[in-house]
Structures are given as structure tokens and as C-alpha cells.
Coordinates of C-alpha atoms in Angstrom, one line a residue:
X20 CA 13.3 34.7 -12.4
X21 CA 15.9 32.3 -13.9
X22 CA 15.7 28.7 -15.1
X23 CA 18.0 25.6 -15.1
X24 CA 18.0 24.2 -18.6
X25 CA 20.2 21.5 -17.9
X26 CA 17.6 19.6 -15.5
X27 CA 14.0 18.2 -15.6
X28 CA 12.2 16.8 -12.7
X29 CA 9.4 14.4 -13.6
X30 CA 7.2 12.0 -11.6
X31 CA 5.8 8.9 -13.1
X32 CA 2.3 8.3 -12.0
X33 CA -0.5 5.8 -12.9
X34 CA -3.1 3.3 -11.6
X35 CA -1.6 0.0 -10.3
X36 CA -0.1 -2.4 -12.9
X37 CA -0.5 0.1 -15.8
X38 CA 3.4 -0.2 -16.4
X39 CA 5.1 2.7 -14.5
X40 CA 8.1 0.8 -13.2
X41 CA 8.6 -1.2 -16.6
X42 CA 8.6 2.1 -18.5
X43 CA 11.3 3.2 -15.8
X44 CA 13.4 0.0 -16.7
X45 CA 13.3 1.1 -20.3
X46 CA 14.3 4.6 -19.6
X47 CA 17.4 3.3 -17.6
X48 CA 18.4 0.7 -20.1
X49 CA 18.1 3.0 -23.1
X50 CA 20.1 5.9 -21.5
X51 CA 23.1 3.6 -21.2
X52 CA 23.2 3.9 -17.5
X53 CA 24.5 0.3 -17.2
X54 CA 27.4 -1.6 -18.7
X55 CA 26.7 -3.6 -21.9
X56 CA 27.3 -6.9 -19.8
X57 CA 25.5 -5.9 -16.7
X58 CA 22.7 -8.1 -15.7
X59 CA 20.0 -5.9 -14.3
X60 CA 16.8 -8.0 -14.8
X61 CA 13.2 -6.6 -14.8
X62 CA 11.4 -4.2 -12.5
X63 CA 14.6 -2.7 -11.4
X64 CA 13.3 0.0 -9.1
X65 CA 11.1 -2.6 -7.1
X66 CA 14.2 -3.5 -5.2
X67 CA 12.1 -4.2 -2.0
X68 CA 11.4 -8.0 -1.2
X69 CA 7.7 -7.4 -0.6
X70 CA 7.4 -5.4 -3.8
X71 CA 8.9 -8.3 -5.9
X72 CA 6.8 -10.8 -4.0
X73 CA 3.5 -8.9 -4.6
X74 CA 4.3 -7.4 -8.0
X75 CA 3.4 -3.8 -7.0
X76 CA 5.5 -0.6 -6.2
X77 CA 5.2 0.3 -2.4
X78 CA 7.7 2.9 -1.9
X79 CA 8.3 6.1 -3.9
X80 CA 12.1 6.0 -5.4
X81 CA 14.4 8.3 -7.2
X82 CA 16.7 7.8 -10.2
X83 CA 18.1 9.9 -13.0
X84 CA 19.2 9.6 -16.4
X85 CA 20.9 12.0 -18.7
X86 CA 19.6 12.6 -22.3
X87 CA 21.1 15.2 -24.9
X88 CA 23.1 16.7 -22.2
X89 CA 20.1 17.3 -19.9
X90 CA 19.8 15.4 -16.6
X91 CA 16.1 13.9 -16.0
X92 CA 15.4 13.1 -12.4
X93 CA 12.7 10.5 -12.2
X94 CA 10.4 9.7 -9.3
X95 CA 8.8 6.5 -9.6
X96 CA 5.6 6.3 -7.6
X97 CA 3.1 3.6 -6.4
X98 CA 0.0 3.0 -8.1
X99 CA -2.1 1.3 -5.4
X100 CA -4.6 3.5 -3.6
X101 CA -3.5 2.3 -0.2
X102 CA 0.0 3.8 -0.8
X103 CA -1.3 7.2 -2.2
X104 CA 0.4 8.8 0.6
X105 CA 3.7 8.0 -1.1
X106 CA 2.6 10.1 -4.1
X107 CA 1.4 12.9 -2.1
X108 CA 4.7 13.5 -0.2
X109 CA 7.0 13.0 -3.4
X110 CA 4.8 14.8 -6.1
X111 CA 6.0 18.1 -4.8
X112 CA 9.6 17.5 -6.1
X113 CA 8.4 17.4 -9.8
X114 CA 7.8 20.1 -12.3
X115 CA 5.9 17.7 -14.6
X116 CA 4.7 14.2 -14.8
X117 CA 4.2 11.1 -17.1
X118 CA 0.4 9.8 -16.7
X119 CA 0.4 6.3 -17.8
X120 CA -3.0 4.8 -18.9
X121 CA -3.5 1.5 -20.0
X122 CA -4.6 1.0 -23.7
X123 CA -7.6 -1.2 -22.9
X124 CA -8.6 -0.5 -19.3
X125 CA -8.2 3.3 -19.7
X126 CA -8.4 5.5 -16.7
X127 CA -8.8 3.9 -13.3
X128 CA -9.7 5.1 -9.7
X129 CA -6.1 5.8 -8.8
X130 CA -5.6 7.6 -12.3
X131 CA -8.0 10.0 -11.1
X132 CA -6.4 10.5 -7.8
X133 CA -2.9 11.1 -8.8
X134 CA -4.0 13.3 -12.0
X135 CA -6.1 15.4 -9.4
X136 CA -3.0 15.9 -7.3
X137 CA -0.7 16.7 -10.1
X138 CA -3.1 19.3 -11.7
X139 CA -3.5 21.0 -8.3
X140 CA 0.4 21.2 -7.9
X141 CA 0.4 22.8 -11.5
X142 CA 2.5 20.1 -13.0
X143 CA 2.9 19.7 -16.8
X144 CA 1.0 16.5 -17.8
X145 CA 2.4 14.3 -20.5
X146 CA -0.1 11.3 -21.2
X147 CA 1.3 8.1 -22.1
X148 CA -1.0 5.3 -23.4
X149 CA 0.8 2.2 -22.5
X150 CA 0.6 -1.4 -23.4
X151 CA -0.1 -0.9 -27.0
X152 CA 1.2 -4.2 -27.8
X153 CA -2.0 -5.7 -26.1
X154 CA -4.5 -7.4 -28.7
X155 CA -7.2 -4.9 -29.8
X156 CA -6.0 -1.7 -27.9
X157 CA -9.0 0.7 -27.3
X158 CA -7.2 3.7 -28.2
X159 CA -9.9 6.1 -29.4
X160 CA -12.1 5.1 -26.3
X161 CA -9.3 5.4 -24.0
X162 CA -8.3 8.9 -25.2
X163 CA -11.8 10.1 -24.9
X164 CA -12.3 9.1 -21.4
X165 CA -8.7 10.7 -20.7
X166 CA -10.0 13.9 -22.0
X167 CA -13.0 13.7 -20.1
X168 CA -11.0 13.2 -16.9
X169 CA -9.0 16.3 -17.7
X170 CA -12.2 18.3 -18.2
X171 CA -13.4 17.0 -14.8
X172 CA -10.2 17.9 -13.0
X173 CA -8.3 20.6 -14.5
X174 CA -7.9 24.0 -12.5
X175 CA -7.0 26.1 -15.4
X176 CA -7.7 26.1 -19.3
X177 CA -4.0 25.5 -20.4
X178 CA -4.0 22.2 -18.5
X179 CA -6.5 20.9 -21.0
X180 CA -3.8 21.1 -23.7
X181 CA -1.6 18.1 -23.1
X182 CA 0.5 15.8 -25.4
X183 CA -0.3 12.3 -25.9
X184 CA 2.3 9.5 -26.7
X185 CA 1.8 5.9 -27.3
X186 CA 4.1 3.3 -25.7
X187 CA 4.8 -0.3 -25.2
X188 CA 7.1 -0.3 -22.1
X189 CA 7.7 -4.0 -22.1
X190 CA 9.1 -3.7 -25.6
X191 CA 10.8 -0.5 -24.8
X192 CA 9.4 1.5 -27.7
X193 CA 7.3 4.7 -27.9
X194 CA 5.9 6.7 -30.7
X195 CA 3.8 10.0 -31.2
X196 CA 1.3 8.1 -33.4
X197 CA -1.0 5.1 -32.3
X198 CA 0.6 2.7 -34.9
X199 CA 3.8 2.4 -32.8
X200 CA 6.2 2.3 -35.6
X201 CA 8.9 3.6 -32.9
X202 CA 12.3 1.6 -32.4
X203 CA 13.1 3.0 -28.9
X204 CA 11.8 5.1 -26.0
X205 CA 13.3 8.4 -27.2
X206 CA 9.8 10.0 -28.1
X207 CA 9.2 10.0 -24.5
X208 CA 12.7 11.5 -23.7
X209 CA 11.9 14.3 -26.3
X210 CA 8.5 15.3 -25.0
X211 CA 9.9 15.7 -21.4
X212 CA 12.5 18.1 -22.8
X213 CA 9.9 19.8 -25.0
X214 CA 6.9 20.2 -22.6
X215 CA 8.2 19.7 -19.0
X216 CA 9.4 23.2 -17.7
X217 CA 12.9 23.5 -16.4
X218 CA 13.3 24.3 -12.6
X219 CA 12.8 28.0 -11.5
X220 CA 15.7 29.4 -9.6
X221 CA 14.6 31.5 -6.9
X222 CA 16.9 34.3 -5.5
X223 CA 17.9 33.9 -1.8
X224 CA 19.9 31.5 0.6
X225 CA 19.6 27.7 0.5
X226 CA 16.2 26.1 1.0
X227 CA 15.2 22.4 0.7
X228 CA 12.0 20.5 1.5
X229 CA 12.8 16.9 2.9
X230 CA 10.5 14.3 0.9
X231 CA 12.0 11.1 1.7
X232 CA 14.3 9.6 4.2
X233 CA 16.7 6.6 3.9
X234 CA 19.2 5.2 6.4
X235 CA 22.7 3.8 6.1
X236 CA 24.4 2.0 8.9
X237 CA 27.5 3.9 8.4
X238 CA 26.2 7.5 7.3
X239 CA 23.1 7.5 9.6
X240 CA 19.9 9.4 8.4
X241 CA 19.8 10.3 4.7
X242 CA 17.6 13.3 4.0
X243 CA 16.1 13.2 0.4
X244 CA 14.4 16.2 -1.3
X245 CA 14.6 19.0 -3.9
X246 CA 16.5 22.4 -3.3
X247 CA 14.2 25.1 -4.1
X248 CA 16.5 28.1 -3.5
X249 CA 20.2 28.7 -3.2
X250 CA 23.1 26.5 -3.1
X251 CA 24.6 24.0 -0.6
X252 CA 28.2 22.6 -0.1
X253 CA 29.6 19.9 1.9
X254 CA 30.3 21.0 5.5
X255 CA 28.0 23.8 5.1
X256 CA 26.1 24.7 8.5
X257 CA 22.1 24.4 8.0
X258 CA 19.1 24.9 10.0
X259 CA 16.4 22.3 10.3
X260 CA 12.7 23.7 10.7
X261 CA 10.4 21.1 12.3
X262 CA 6.6 20.9 12.5
X263 CA 6.6 22.8 15.5
X264 CA 8.6 25.7 14.2
X265 CA 11.4 24.7 16.1
X266 CA 15.0 25.3 14.8
X267 CA 18.1 23.3 15.1
X268 CA 21.4 23.6 13.6
X269 CA 23.4 20.9 11.9
X270 CA 26.6 20.6 9.8
X271 CA 26.2 18.9 6.4
X272 CA 28.5 15.7 6.2
X273 CA 28.1 14.5 2.6
X274 CA 26.1 15.4 -0.4
X275 CA 24.8 13.0 -3.2
X276 CA 22.8 13.4 -6.4
X277 CA 20.9 10.4 -8.2
X278 CA 22.2 8.7 -11.5
X279 CA 20.8 5.5 -12.4
X280 CA 20.4 3.2 -9.4
X281 CA 23.3 5.0 -7.6
X282 CA 23.8 7.9 -5.4
X283 CA 26.7 9.9 -6.7
X284 CA 28.8 11.9 -4.4
X285 CA 29.1 15.7 -5.2
X286 CA 30.8 18.7 -3.6
X287 CA 27.8 21.0 -4.2
X288 CA 24.5 21.3 -5.5
X289 CA 22.0 24.2 -6.6
X290 CA 18.3 25.1 -6.9
X291 CA 16.4 22.5 -9.1
X292 CA 18.7 19.6 -8.1
X293 CA 17.2 16.4 -6.1
X294 CA 19.7 15.5 -3.5
X295 CA 20.5 13.3 -0.5
X296 CA 22.5 14.7 2.3
X297 CA 23.9 13.3 5.5
X298 CA 24.7 14.8 9.0
X299 CA 21.3 15.6 10.0
X300 CA 20.1 13.3 12.5
X301 CA 16.9 14.4 14.1
X302 CA 14.5 15.1 10.9
X303 CA 11.2 14.1 9.6
X304 CA 9.7 14.1 6.1
X305 CA 8.2 17.5 5.6
X306 CA 10.9 19.4 7.5
X307 CA 12.6 22.4 5.7
X308 CA 16.4 22.3 5.8
X309 CA 17.6 26.0 5.2
X310 CA 20.4 28.4 5.7
X311 CA 21.2 29.5 9.2
X312 CA 21.2 33.2 8.0
X313 CA 17.5 33.1 6.8
X314 CA 15.8 30.1 8.4
X315 CA 12.4 30.2 7.0
X316 CA 10.1 27.2 6.3
X317 CA 8.5 25.9 3.2
X318 CA 4.6 24.8 3.4
X319 CA 4.5 21.2 4.9
X320 CA 3.4 18.1 2.8
X321 CA -0.4 17.8 3.1
X322 CA -1.3 14.1 3.6
X323 CA -4.9 13.0 3.4
X324 CA -6.5 11.3 6.3
X325 CA -6.4 7.5 7.3
X326 CA -9.5 5.5 6.7
X327 CA -9.1 2.3 8.5
X328 CA -7.8 1.4 12.1
X329 CA -6.7 -1.7 14.0
X330 CA -5.1 -2.5 17.3
X331 CA -1.5 -3.8 17.6
X332 CA -0.6 -5.5 20.9
X333 CA 1.9 -7.6 22.8
X334 CA 1.3 -11.3 21.9
X335 CA -0.8 -12.7 24.9
X336 CA -1.3 -16.2 23.5
X337 CA 0.1 -19.5 25.3
X338 CA 2.8 -19.6 22.6
X339 CA 4.2 -16.0 23.3
X340 CA 7.7 -15.4 23.1
X341 CA 8.9 -18.7 21.4
X342 CA 9.3 -17.6 17.7
X343 CA 10.0 -13.9 17.6
X344 CA 13.0 -11.8 18.8
X345 CA 11.2 -8.6 19.7
X346 CA 8.2 -9.4 21.9
X347 CA 8.0 -6.7 24.7
X348 CA 5.7 -3.6 24.8
X349 CA 8.8 -1.3 24.7
X350 CA 10.1 -2.9 21.7
X351 CA 6.6 -2.8 19.8
X352 CA 6.0 0.8 20.8
X353 CA 9.5 1.9 19.6
X354 CA 9.1 0.1 16.1
X355 CA 5.5 1.6 15.6
X356 CA 6.5 5.1 16.4
X357 CA 9.6 4.9 14.4
X358 CA 7.4 3.9 11.2
X359 CA 5.9 7.4 11.4
X360 CA 9.3 9.0 10.4
X361 CA 8.9 7.7 6.7
X362 CA 5.2 6.4 6.7
X363 CA 3.1 9.7 6.6
X364 CA 0.0 8.2 5.9
X365 CA 0.0 6.2 9.3
X366 CA -1.1 7.3 12.7
X367 CA -0.2 5.8 16.0
X368 CA -1.3 6.5 19.3
X369 CA -1.5 4.8 22.8
X370 CA -4.5 3.3 24.3
X371 CA -6.0 2.8 27.7
X372 CA -4.0 -0.5 27.7
X373 CA -0.1 -0.1 28.0
X374 CA 0.3 -3.2 25.8
X375 CA -1.9 -2.0 22.9
X376 CA -1.6 0.6 20.4
X377 CA -4.1 2.1 17.9
X378 CA -2.8 2.3 14.4
X379 CA -4.5 4.1 11.5
X380 CA -3.8 3.6 7.8
X381 CA -5.0 4.2 4.3
X382 CA -6.5 0.6 3.8
X383 CA -6.2 -3.1 4.6
X384 CA -3.2 -3.5 2.2
X385 CA -1.4 -0.5 3.7
X386 CA -1.7 -2.1 7.2
X387 CA -0.8 -5.7 6.0
X388 CA 2.3 -4.6 4.5
X389 CA 3.4 -2.9 7.8
X390 CA 2.5 -6.1 9.6
X391 CA 4.3 -8.2 7.0
X392 CA 7.5 -6.1 7.4
X393 CA 7.6 -6.1 11.0
X394 CA 7.0 -9.8 11.1
X395 CA 10.0 -10.4 8.8
X396 CA 12.0 -7.9 11.1
X397 CA 11.5 -10.6 13.9
X398 CA 8.6 -8.7 15.8
X399 CA 6.0 -10.9 17.5
X400 CA 2.5 -9.3 18.4
X401 CA -1.2 -9.6 17.7
X402 CA -3.7 -7.4 15.7
X403 CA -7.4 -7.1 15.7
X404 CA -9.9 -6.9 12.9
X405 CA -9.7 -3.5 10.8
X406 CA -12.5 -1.0 11.4
X407 CA -13.6 2.0 9.5
X408 CA -12.5 5.2 11.3
X409 CA -15.7 7.0 12.5
X410 CA -15.2 10.7 13.4
X411 CA -17.4 13.4 14.8
X412 CA -18.2 16.5 12.8
X413 CA -20.4 19.0 14.3
X414 CA -21.6 16.5 16.6
X415 CA -22.6 13.9 14.0
X416 CA -20.7 10.6 13.5
X417 CA -19.1 10.5 9.8
X418 CA -17.5 7.6 8.1
X419 CA -15.2 7.2 5.0
X420 CA -17.0 6.5 1.6
X421 CA -15.1 5.2 -1.2
X422 CA -15.7 4.6 -5.0
X423 CA -15.7 1.0 -5.9
X424 CA -14.9 0.1 -9.5
X425 CA -15.3 -3.6 -10.5
X426 CA -14.3 -5.1 -13.8
X427 CA -15.9 -8.4 -14.3
X428 CA -17.9 -10.5 -16.9
X429 CA -21.7 -10.5 -17.7
X430 CA -22.3 -13.8 -15.9
X431 CA -21.1 -12.3 -12.5
X432 CA -23.3 -9.3 -12.5
X433 CA -26.2 -11.0 -10.3
X434 CA -23.8 -12.4 -7.7
X435 CA -21.7 -9.2 -7.5
X436 CA -24.8 -7.1 -7.2
X437 CA -26.1 -9.3 -4.4
X438 CA -22.7 -9.1 -2.3
X439 CA -22.2 -5.5 -2.5
X440 CA -25.8 -4.5 -1.7
X441 CA -25.5 -6.3 1.6
X442 CA -22.5 -4.0 2.1
X443 CA -24.5 -0.7 1.8
X444 CA -23.1 -0.1 -1.8
X445 CA -25.0 2.2 -4.3
X446 CA -24.4 1.8 -8.0
X447 CA -23.6 4.9 -9.9
X448 CA -22.5 3.6 -13.2
X449 CA -22.2 0.5 -15.2
X450 CA -20.9 0.2 -18.8
X451 CA -20.6 -2.6 -21.1
X452 CA -17.3 -2.9 -23.2
X453 CA -19.2 -4.3 -26.4
X454 CA -17.9 -7.9 -25.7
X455 CA -18.2 -9.8 -22.5
X456 CA -16.9 -7.5 -20.0
X457 CA -18.7 -5.2 -17.8
X458 CA -17.4 -2.1 -15.6
X459 CA -19.7 -1.7 -12.4
X460 CA -19.0 1.5 -10.2
X461 CA -20.5 2.0 -6.7
X462 CA -20.3 4.3 -3.8
X463 CA -19.7 2.2 -0.8
X464 CA -18.7 3.0 2.9
X465 CA -15.1 1.9 4.0
X466 CA -16.5 -0.6 6.5
X467 CA -18.1 -2.6 3.4
X468 CA -14.8 -3.0 1.8
X469 CA -13.3 -4.7 4.9
X470 CA -13.4 -8.5 4.0
X471 CA -14.8 -8.0 0.5
X472 CA -11.8 -8.9 -1.5
X473 CA -11.7 -12.6 -0.6
X474 CA -15.4 -13.1 -0.7
X475 CA -15.4 -11.4 -4.1
X476 CA -12.6 -13.4 -5.7
X477 CA -14.4 -16.5 -4.6
X478 CA -17.6 -15.6 -5.8
X479 CA -16.2 -14.8 -9.4
X480 CA -13.8 -17.4 -9.5
X481 CA -11.0 -14.9 -9.7
X482 CA -12.2 -13.6 -12.9
X483 CA -12.7 -10.0 -11.8
X484 CA -10.9 -7.1 -10.6
X485 CA -11.9 -4.4 -7.9
X486 CA -10.3 -0.9 -7.4
X487 CA -11.1 1.7 -4.8
X488 CA -10.6 5.3 -4.3
X489 CA -11.2 7.3 -1.3
X490 CA -14.1 10.0 -1.8
X491 CA -15.0 11.7 1.3
X492 CA -16.3 11.4 5.0
X493 CA -20.2 11.2 5.0
X494 CA -22.8 10.4 7.7
X495 CA -23.1 7.0 8.9
X496 CA -25.5 5.1 7.0
X497 CA -26.0 2.0 9.1
X498 CA -24.5 -1.2 10.2
X499 CA -23.3 -4.1 8.1
X500 CA -24.1 -7.7 9.6
X501 CA -21.3 -10.3 9.0
X502 CA -22.3 -13.2 6.7
X503 CA -19.3 -15.3 7.8
X504 CA -20.2 -18.7 9.2
X505 CA -18.9 -19.5 12.6
X506 CA -15.4 -21.0 13.6
X507 CA -13.9 -24.4 15.0
X508 CA -12.4 -23.2 18.3
X509 CA -9.9 -25.5 20.0
X510 CA -10.9 -26.7 23.3
X511 CA -7.8 -28.5 24.5
X512 CA -3.9 -27.6 24.6
X513 CA -1.5 -30.1 22.7
X514 CA -0.7 -31.0 19.2
X515 CA -3.3 -31.5 16.4
X516 CA -4.0 -35.4 15.8
X517 CA -5.3 -36.9 12.4
X518 CA -8.1 -38.5 14.4
X519 CA -9.2 -35.4 16.1
X520 CA -9.1 -33.6 12.7
X521 CA -11.1 -36.2 11.0
X522 CA -13.6 -35.6 13.7
X523 CA -13.6 -31.8 13.2
X524 CA -13.8 -32.1 9.4
X525 CA -17.4 -33.7 9.9
X526 CA -18.3 -30.2 11.2
X527 CA -16.7 -28.1 8.6
X528 CA -13.3 -27.3 6.9
X529 CA -10.0 -27.2 8.9
X530 CA -6.9 -24.8 8.8
X531 CA -4.4 -26.8 10.5
X532 CA -2.5 -29.9 9.6
X533 CA -1.6 -33.0 11.8
X534 CA 1.4 -32.3 14.3
X535 CA 0.5 -28.3 14.5
X536 CA 0.9 -26.9 17.9
X537 CA -2.6 -26.0 19.4
X538 CA -3.8 -24.0 22.4
X539 CA -7.3 -23.5 23.6
X540 CA -9.0 -20.8 22.1
X541 CA -7.1 -21.2 18.8
X542 CA -9.2 -21.1 15.6
X543 CA -8.8 -24.4 13.8
X544 CA -11.4 -24.3 11.1
X545 CA -14.7 -22.9 9.9
X546 CA -18.0 -24.5 10.9
X547 CA -20.8 -25.2 8.1
X548 CA -23.2 -23.4 10.4
X549 CA -23.4 -19.8 11.7
X550 CA -22.2 -20.5 15.2
X551 CA -19.0 -21.0 16.9
X552 CA -18.4 -24.6 18.3
X553 CA -15.5 -25.9 20.4
X554 CA -13.7 -29.0 18.9
X555 CA -10.8 -31.2 20.4
X556 CA -8.5 -31.7 17.4
X557 CA -5.9 -33.1 19.9
X558 CA -8.0 -36.0 20.7
X559 CA -6.6 -39.6 20.1
X560 CA -8.3 -42.7 19.1
X561 CA -8.8 -44.9 22.2
X562 CA -6.7 -48.0 22.3
X563 CA -8.5 -51.5 22.6
X564 CA -7.6 -54.9 22.3
X565 CA -10.3 -55.5 19.8
X566 CA -9.4 -55.3 16.2
X567 CA -11.3 -55.2 13.1
X568 CA -10.3 -55.7 9.5
X569 CA -10.5 -52.0 8.6
X570 CA -8.7 -50.7 11.8
X571 CA -5.2 -50.3 9.9
X572 CA -6.6 -48.3 7.0
X573 CA -5.2 -44.7 7.3
X574 CA -7.6 -41.9 8.0
X575 CA -7.5 -39.5 5.0
X576 CA -8.0 -35.9 5.6
X577 CA -9.2 -33.1 3.4
X578 CA -6.1 -30.9 3.0
X579 CA -6.2 -27.9 5.3
X580 CA -7.1 -24.5 4.1
X581 CA -4.2 -22.1 4.5
X582 CA -4.5 -18.2 4.6
X583 CA -2.2 -15.5 3.5
X584 CA -1.9 -12.7 5.9
X585 CA -4.4 -10.5 3.9
X586 CA -7.0 -13.4 3.8
X587 CA -6.5 -14.0 7.7
X588 CA -7.0 -10.3 8.3
X589 CA -10.0 -10.2 6.1
X590 CA -11.5 -13.6 7.8
X591 CA -11.2 -12.7 11.5
X592 CA -14.3 -11.2 13.2
X593 CA -14.6 -8.4 16.0
X594 CA -14.1 -10.9 18.9
X595 CA -10.9 -12.5 17.4
X596 CA -7.4 -11.8 17.1
X597 CA -4.5 -12.4 14.6
X598 CA -1.3 -13.8 16.2
X599 CA 1.7 -12.6 14.1
X600 CA 5.2 -14.1 14.5
X601 CA 8.2 -14.6 12.2
X602 CA 7.4 -18.2 11.6
X603 CA 3.5 -18.4 12.0
X604 CA 0.1 -16.5 11.5
X605 CA -2.5 -17.9 13.9
X606 CA -6.2 -16.9 14.2
X607 CA -7.4 -17.0 17.8
X608 CA -10.5 -15.8 20.0
X609 CA -9.8 -12.8 22.3
X610 CA -11.2 -14.6 25.2
X611 CA -9.4 -18.1 25.1
X612 CA -11.6 -20.2 27.2
X613 CA -15.0 -21.3 26.6
X614 CA -16.4 -20.2 29.9
X615 CA -15.0 -16.8 29.5
X616 CA -16.8 -16.4 25.9
X617 CA -20.0 -17.7 27.4
X618 CA -19.8 -15.1 30.3
X619 CA -19.0 -12.4 27.7
X620 CA -22.1 -13.5 25.5
X621 CA -24.4 -13.3 28.7
X622 CA -23.1 -10.1 29.8
X623 CA -23.9 -8.5 26.5
X624 CA -27.3 -9.8 26.2
X625 CA -27.9 -8.4 29.8
X626 CA -26.7 -5.0 28.7
X627 CA -29.1 -5.0 25.5
X628 CA -32.0 -6.1 27.7
X629 CA -31.5 -3.2 30.1

């Protein structure tokens, strides 16, 4: 077996906000990829608009640097649990990985998830304790917890022996000792060359696994992956083997490798290289590109099951077609099924209704990002409230269960315990950090997490953090009753008027401003009581010829509560929908008229009685 000593392939993995993308910034800048006068900014790899807005990595990306004559291919991965499918599909390209751990928070749920996959793939792990510039880093405690995690997850004895480095990615320094007297990031580069094994070169004709796809308006589909065997040149004939084992031949148009933020054209590539190639039009992630003389497939990428589902449907509100460019069933269906080419964690299937599609994902945020992306592309549609997926195993209903980790302060322990206990959570651990902080760990069904985040942040005044990790499917444990108050539902079409809104605010809080276009069945506020009530926010004050001394005083409204997309998804109930357009997010009842809703309630009561 031969090896290529001129290449190292590594992935950078960690929990969300532990500094992966910032570390990649430092590695790129200190490898002199950019000109001295080039302005590159911060979080260079987070090029997607949504990534910059939300401050998280959503898509896995490839880059590369050259250090001491060795090319280091770097795979930047997401840290949020909802995008763990991105980690699963790209980690197979690497031979080693940098595992980043926060110097105070220590290993978190997603740290465990990504480490488990890296160890199962046999990758060499280099632990980097990051954010050493934070006040009072807990180095000994974090190191101990990391060692415990390796003891729990290691599949072989040699995986328990791993190097530990200390870094401040923001300052661009690293060291082999906790005192952090380094001047640059070179200790991490040196550790990569020393500990990460070079790629093995297998004998035989060309073979490559497609781990990512991109698109160019001129070049078409771009297939990205690692070459496991052989050599490829421009204009070579290759065979593509899909998930069904069917084989189709193509001619390679162009070849590219990565260097910095650019794709560099090359005439050939060999085993161990991570490349991008064009000319192959019909291909999906997980397919094998191989030589025509020996077309054998690599094992396909295994992706974990989705845990949450919701319906996407054509917009049926009275305002449909006014704000979106893509509004038809055909356009919505094509867009959803096209997403499956690159989003391996997603599942889409048709339903009994030709205008509605069932979409399954890894979590609320996973689906919310898809909704926001489609909205910005000009799509107009409606979605239902997310629900946990229940599947039958040996005739028994099984539901997803997750580990819920809460970092909070002592004063909120009581209110948090009350909130999560109503959602069928069971505490499995609680630790005090010796100051005012507490970490609480629960087992909770996924259905208990739906709508939890907004309730939780309100109850703890935004001073706590929650994280989750999928555990397994377990027998269904019971139903969770909603504690949300009722809503104020518009009873008339028209435009919201200050006088009508003022009357509505006597019943609760409102979600719309004066002048907003309203239709019957649209949710315009939240009631102070548990039941839904119809209100006429389009009502104007009657005009009379009698004037009073206070008649000209302007009505002062309480400012309307506005929801983000994620908050609106959390807020709606099972009998409600979210109307999504490029310009607006509206909450509405599935049945728009009051009489329809009354008949539905009556019918459900009769069914229960029978």
C-alpha cells in the first residue's frame, strides 16, 4: 500500500459557536493565500447570506492551504445539530479531524455526535481547546471531560491516545501548552503534518465518491469528492453508478482542485486529491464516479433519519399570487424535489392532496432554513406546524427521543423544571460550575422540543442556552397538551384600522400594525385567555355630528409583536398554517371562516362521543 506524503485531508468539527470557522479564517490568513492588501473580512467561509445573518455554518465547504510543501485540504462543517447531515456526508473525505472544544463550556451534545462519527470512520483526532483568551478558562475540567468522552466513544484502544493543543482562533494563535505563548497558528499545522496520516493510494482504475454538489450557470453541475483510487484527466470517459446500481457514461469536461477560496483548474488529479469536476449532468450525492473499464461502486453515504415533519402546500389564502413569483403546484414540487440533490437529511413525498407535500427534516431549524431560502428565491406557499415523526417498529409506535442540555443560572432552575416536565422530559444529570451556573441534562421526546425555544427564552429572559442531540426512537410516552393561549382571529376582510386594533388590544396583544392587509381567518393577535375569539380589526369609529372635548386625541396603540420565521413556526397550533411569501409571513387558521371552524369543532366532539 502506497501513501501520498504531499497531501493531508482534514475536517474541522465541533459544537456550534466553538470557533470552527474562525479557526479556518486564521489558517487561511496565515498560510498567505491572500494578497497583503486584500480585504477578506471575518468568517470567510460563511459566504451564504443566511449563514452571515444567523451567525452559524449551514453548509459544509472545502478549502485548502499549503504548509511546508504539503497541501492541506480542509473541510469546514456545521456545528448545529439540525445540520448534522452535512457532517455525515463530508467526513468520509477526511483522514483526520480537528475537534474544537470551548475552554469553558467543554464538550457539548454536538461534540459527542461529531466525535462518534469521526471515531467510527477511523479518523485521527487532534483536540484543540479553543477560546483560551476567555476569562478563567477551565482547562483541567474541559480536558477531563474530553477524555471521558473518548473513553465512552472510542472503538479501539489507540484512539484514546490523542494530542491536545490550545488556541485562540480569534487572536490567531495556538500552543502546545495551556499558557498560550504562541505567536501564530503554526502548532496546529505542525500537528496536522505529524499526526494526520497521509492518504492511502489504492491500486486500480479511477474511483471517486461524490460528497457534495455545486452549480455554475456556465459549467452546469459540479461534482465534488475525494479520489480513492487511480488517476483522472480532462476529457476522460467515466461511468456514474447511482443508488439503484444503474451505470451511465459521461466525458469529463474540466477538473479543479481547491486552494484558498478558489477552485484552481488542473489537467489531472490522483488518488488522495479532493477535486471538483464538470461534464456529469445527472448525478446525486453518494453516487460513485469510476472508470468505464471497471465500474464498481463505493459504499454509499449513510445519513441518519429525520425526526420532524411538516407539510408544504400551495398558498390558499385570499392574498395568494400577489407577492411571489413561483406560486403553482408544479413549481413548488420541482423546487422541493430539487433540494433532495444536495440536502441528504431531507425527505419529500407526495400526499393524498396534489397541492400538498410532506417534508421531513432533522429539526425545526433545518426546515426553517429551507423555508427561508425558498422564500428569498421568490416562492409563495404555506406550511403547517412541525410534528415529531412517529414510526411503527414491530407494530408498536415509536417516536424520536433527544438529549436536552440546558446551561442556565441557579435562579431559573425552578421555572425550567416546570416547563420541561410538562413536555415529558426526565432529568438524567445536573451539575453546578461552582459559581452561579448550572448545567441540566434531560431525556425528552422530540415532540416536547417543538415550540420550546421561544417559551424557554422568555421564561429565562434570554440568559440560558439549550442544545439537543438525537438519541434514538423509543415507544411513544404520551401526549403533550398545549399551554398556549388562544388567538385573535380576524372576522372581516380589509385593512387594519387603529380604532379596531385598539378594541382588539383590550382582549390581548396584537401582531399587526395599522394599514396591514387583513383577511378573514388571519391571526392578528393572541388572546389573554385560552380560547380563540374573532375580532374585527378593520372596524372604523362611527362618524356623528356630536363632538366631545377629547374626540381629537389620537388613540395610542401598544406596538405590535412581530415574529421571526422560527418564532412563527413555534407559535402556530395544529389547526393553523403559516403563509410564506417573499414579502410577508402571515399566520392563519386552516379553516378561514368562523362557521367552518364551529362545524369542525362540533364534528370532532361527535366523533369523540361515538
